[in-house]
Amino acid sequence: MTDASQTPGRGPGPAARKVAGARRNPAVYGVEHTAPRWLRNSAGVSWRLLIVILMVGLIFFVVGKVMLLFIALFIAFVFTAVLRPIVDFLSRFLPRGLSTALAIFGGFFLFIGLIAYVAYSIANQWTDLTKQFGDGLKQITDYLESGKLPFTITNDQIATWISNGQKWVQDHAGDLASQAAAGAGSVVEIFTAIALAIFCTVFFLSRGRDMWTWFLNQLPSRVRGTWQMAAGAGWYTFSGYTRGTVLIALTDSVLAFILLLALGVPLAAPLAVLVLVGAFIPLVGAPAAMIVAMVVALAANGLLNAALVGVGIALIGQLEGHIFQPFIMGRQVRLHPVVIALSVTAGTLTFGILGAVIAVPLVAVCWAVFSRLRTLDPPMDTETPADDGDGPVDEVEQIEDDEPVHEA
């Protein structure tokens, strides 16, 4: 006699699965099936998210321990992305090694020449600028004392603020000295990172393909295609973002230089360089450069000139956002403004100014790799009516309930 709850060749029969008014038997289905489906799904997603968060935290911890190495590699990738088109062009006529040397030395001398021009501009205009700043500050003080604003500021208040500032500096002289010493150490680290980045850039430009092929050969053959696909998508996005940012920064600085010269603002060249640097910091770099340029124009030429400078740089920012970026970067970097804002904020909170600079390209690369490797399901129709509760799971349970009971 065969038990009614057993079906030969099929394991537990319907009698073991379906008992009127009772829960499913844990001995047959396992303890996990006694929990609601939503709880099982939530638990599965939760522990997977915890593992992902743990891995991300581990990556940040390791990066924090070898920050100098990470900065050097990032700068090397930036140099490689910018100089590689030049090296590829020169290598058509010259050996690869000589093309690499010419591109690196050319970029180095261009940077040194830019710094020298800025220093010469400051030194050449220093005397006139000092007088203009004095006159501008006097105009600002007279305007604040005139009572045209809802509040008034007197010379006594300004003198008190200056005195308080001097006293604060004297009280915190030791802390400022220690911070200056730490800053000197940071300068040494920066030069070390740049030297290491240039060293790596030489090999990335001259032997980059061979180095990448060697790395792929160390992997199992079944995963080489995936690694090559992911790396190709990531490098395409990173190089496009880097070269696009450099071109946009150069365009913004040239337009800002022309604007400042036309308005007669002193130190037009250094301020244009500041706009160039600010273009590499998304969202916050350009406004910071605009504020500094407006302060210089306000102190030197008055309130109207400062307002014109602010409007002009704001228009340059609009040209960048609506014309330059779509035209230069195209579809290589596609991130929503909310994602950019969150990325810059998270990077700033984690690694300061450096985090603000590297956050957007890293997020763009991660998204490009994920988009390349993922498999998309068909898009959902937004006009689909609400679910009526008849799903695949309900159909399976209905089949189980309707299955006849086999008796011996």
mmCIF file of N, CA and C in Angstrom, residues 12-55:
data_model
loop_
_atom_site.group_PDB
_atom_site.id
_atom_site.type_symbol
_atom_site.label_atom_id
_atom_site.label_comp_id
_atom_site.label_asym_id
_atom_site.label_seq_id
_atom_site.Cartn_x
_atom_site.Cartn_y
_atom_site.Cartn_z
ATOM 1 N N PRO A 12 6.729 14.206 -3.224
ATOM 2 C CA PRO A 12 5.524 14.510 -2.432
ATOM 3 C C PRO A 12 4.320 14.748 -3.329
ATOM 4 N N GLY A 13 3.221 14.083 -3.028
ATOM 5 C CA GLY A 13 2.014 14.228 -3.813
ATOM 6 C C GLY A 13 1.209 15.438 -3.438
ATOM 7 N N PRO A 14 0.109 15.681 -4.143
ATOM 8 C CA PRO A 14 -0.721 16.862 -3.868
ATOM 9 C C PRO A 14 -1.291 16.864 -2.473
ATOM 10 N N ALA A 15 -1.492 15.675 -1.884
ATOM 11 C CA ALA A 15 -2.044 15.648 -0.531
ATOM 12 C C ALA A 15 -1.090 16.277 0.470
ATOM 13 N N ALA A 16 0.210 16.142 0.217
ATOM 14 C CA ALA A 16 1.179 16.768 1.110
ATOM 15 C C ALA A 16 1.291 18.258 0.854
ATOM 16 N N ARG A 17 0.925 18.652 -0.369
ATOM 17 C CA ARG A 17 1.035 20.066 -0.688
ATOM 18 C C ARG A 17 -0.205 20.833 -0.303
ATOM 19 N N LYS A 18 -1.347 20.200 -0.327
ATOM 20 C CA LYS A 18 -2.596 20.919 -0.125
ATOM 21 C C LYS A 18 -3.383 20.265 0.998
ATOM 22 N N VAL A 19 -3.471 20.960 2.096
ATOM 23 C CA VAL A 19 -4.288 20.521 3.219
ATOM 24 C C VAL A 19 -5.237 21.653 3.535
ATOM 25 N N ALA A 20 -6.515 21.343 3.579
ATOM 26 C CA ALA A 20 -7.521 22.392 3.743
ATOM 27 C C ALA A 20 -7.302 23.130 5.051
ATOM 28 N N GLY A 21 -7.207 24.454 4.958
ATOM 29 C CA GLY A 21 -7.117 25.307 6.131
ATOM 30 C C GLY A 21 -5.793 25.241 6.853
ATOM 31 N N ALA A 22 -4.743 24.662 6.247
ATOM 32 C CA ALA A 22 -3.449 24.537 6.924
ATOM 33 C C ALA A 22 -2.359 25.158 6.065
ATOM 34 N N ARG A 23 -1.216 25.537 6.737
ATOM 35 C CA ARG A 23 -0.057 26.046 6.020
ATOM 36 C C ARG A 23 0.654 24.897 5.316
ATOM 37 N N ARG A 24 1.527 25.265 4.386
ATOM 38 C CA ARG A 24 2.314 24.245 3.704
ATOM 39 C C ARG A 24 3.280 23.603 4.686
ATOM 40 N N ASN A 25 3.556 22.345 4.473
ATOM 41 C CA ASN A 25 4.373 21.569 5.389
ATOM 42 C C ASN A 25 5.840 21.957 5.245
ATOM 43 N N PRO A 26 6.471 22.498 6.313
ATOM 44 C CA PRO A 26 7.892 22.871 6.208
ATOM 45 C C PRO A 26 8.781 21.676 5.938
ATOM 46 N N ALA A 27 8.382 20.489 6.403
ATOM 47 C CA ALA A 27 9.218 19.312 6.182
ATOM 48 C C ALA A 27 9.297 18.955 4.703
ATOM 49 N N VAL A 28 8.281 19.335 3.934
ATOM 50 C CA VAL A 28 8.249 19.012 2.500
ATOM 51 C C VAL A 28 8.892 20.126 1.690
ATOM 52 N N TYR A 29 8.556 21.383 1.977
ATOM 53 C CA TYR A 29 8.996 22.508 1.165
ATOM 54 C C TYR A 29 10.225 23.206 1.718
ATOM 55 N N GLY A 30 10.624 22.965 2.914
ATOM 56 C CA GLY A 30 11.747 23.681 3.501
ATOM 57 C C GLY A 30 11.255 24.835 4.339
ATOM 58 N N VAL A 31 12.058 25.229 5.304
ATOM 59 C CA VAL A 31 11.646 26.275 6.232
ATOM 60 C C VAL A 31 11.506 27.618 5.537
ATOM 61 N N GLU A 32 12.340 27.865 4.488
ATOM 62 C CA GLU A 32 12.334 29.178 3.845
ATOM 63 C C GLU A 32 10.978 29.499 3.222
ATOM 64 N N HIS A 33 10.269 28.513 2.731
ATOM 65 C CA HIS A 33 9.003 28.750 2.060
ATOM 66 C C HIS A 33 7.891 29.086 3.028
ATOM 67 N N THR A 34 8.143 29.002 4.332
ATOM 68 C CA THR A 34 7.124 29.448 5.276
ATOM 69 C C THR A 34 7.079 30.961 5.390
ATOM 70 N N ALA A 35 8.128 31.692 4.934
ATOM 71 C CA ALA A 35 8.150 33.155 4.971
ATOM 72 C C ALA A 35 7.410 33.699 3.758
ATOM 73 N N PRO A 36 6.818 34.878 3.880
ATOM 74 C CA PRO A 36 6.136 35.485 2.722
ATOM 75 C C PRO A 36 7.104 35.732 1.578
ATOM 76 N N ARG A 37 6.572 35.712 0.367
ATOM 77 C CA ARG A 37 7.412 35.891 -0.814
ATOM 78 C C ARG A 37 8.104 37.245 -0.821
ATOM 79 N N TRP A 38 7.397 38.311 -0.408
ATOM 80 C CA TRP A 38 8.012 39.642 -0.414
ATOM 81 C C TRP A 38 9.184 39.719 0.563
ATOM 82 N N LEU A 39 9.072 38.976 1.686
ATOM 83 C CA LEU A 39 10.174 38.989 2.650
ATOM 84 C C LEU A 39 11.371 38.226 2.106
ATOM 85 N N ARG A 40 11.144 37.097 1.434
ATOM 86 C CA ARG A 40 12.246 36.354 0.844
ATOM 87 C C ARG A 40 12.950 37.174 -0.222
ATOM 88 N N ASN A 41 12.176 37.858 -1.072
ATOM 89 C CA ASN A 41 12.781 38.684 -2.118
ATOM 90 C C ASN A 41 13.559 39.858 -1.528
ATOM 91 N N SER A 42 12.974 40.500 -0.520
ATOM 92 C CA SER A 42 13.667 41.629 0.119
ATOM 93 C C SER A 42 14.954 41.179 0.787
ATOM 94 N N ALA A 43 14.915 40.016 1.441
ATOM 95 C CA ALA A 43 16.127 39.514 2.089
ATOM 96 C C ALA A 43 17.204 39.194 1.062
ATOM 97 N N GLY A 44 16.806 38.605 -0.065
ATOM 98 C CA GLY A 44 17.790 38.299 -1.106
ATOM 99 C C GLY A 44 18.447 39.544 -1.667
ATOM 100 N N VAL A 45 17.629 40.575 -1.922
ATOM 101 C CA VAL A 45 18.186 41.830 -2.430
ATOM 102 C C VAL A 45 19.062 42.497 -1.373
ATOM 103 N N SER A 46 18.662 42.422 -0.111
ATOM 104 C CA SER A 46 19.380 43.112 0.959
ATOM 105 C C SER A 46 20.787 42.563 1.133
ATOM 106 N N TRP A 47 20.940 41.245 1.212
ATOM 107 C CA TRP A 47 22.288 40.732 1.439
ATOM 108 C C TRP A 47 23.172 40.948 0.232
ATOM 109 N N ARG A 48 22.592 40.967 -0.962
ATOM 110 C CA ARG A 48 23.405 41.285 -2.144
ATOM 111 C C ARG A 48 23.854 42.748 -2.122
ATOM 112 N N LEU A 49 22.955 43.660 -1.712
ATOM 113 C CA LEU A 49 23.328 45.067 -1.590
ATOM 114 C C LEU A 49 24.398 45.262 -0.521
ATOM 115 N N LEU A 50 24.285 44.531 0.581
ATOM 116 C CA LEU A 50 25.302 44.644 1.626
ATOM 117 C C LEU A 50 26.677 44.218 1.112
ATOM 118 N N ILE A 51 26.722 43.181 0.299
ATOM 119 C CA ILE A 51 28.007 42.740 -0.254
ATOM 120 C C ILE A 51 28.561 43.792 -1.211
ATOM 121 N N VAL A 52 27.684 44.390 -2.042
ATOM 122 C CA VAL A 52 28.140 45.439 -2.963
ATOM 123 C C VAL A 52 28.670 46.644 -2.185
ATOM 124 N N ILE A 53 27.938 47.069 -1.140
ATOM 125 C CA ILE A 53 28.388 48.201 -0.326
ATOM 126 C C ILE A 53 29.705 47.886 0.357
ATOM 127 N N LEU A 54 29.860 46.652 0.828
ATOM 128 C CA LEU A 54 31.115 46.243 1.461
ATOM 129 C C LEU A 54 32.272 46.300 0.472
ATOM 130 N N MET A 55 32.046 45.871 -0.758
ATOM 131 C CA MET A 55 33.101 45.907 -1.756
ATOM 132 C C MET A 55 33.457 47.353 -2.123
#
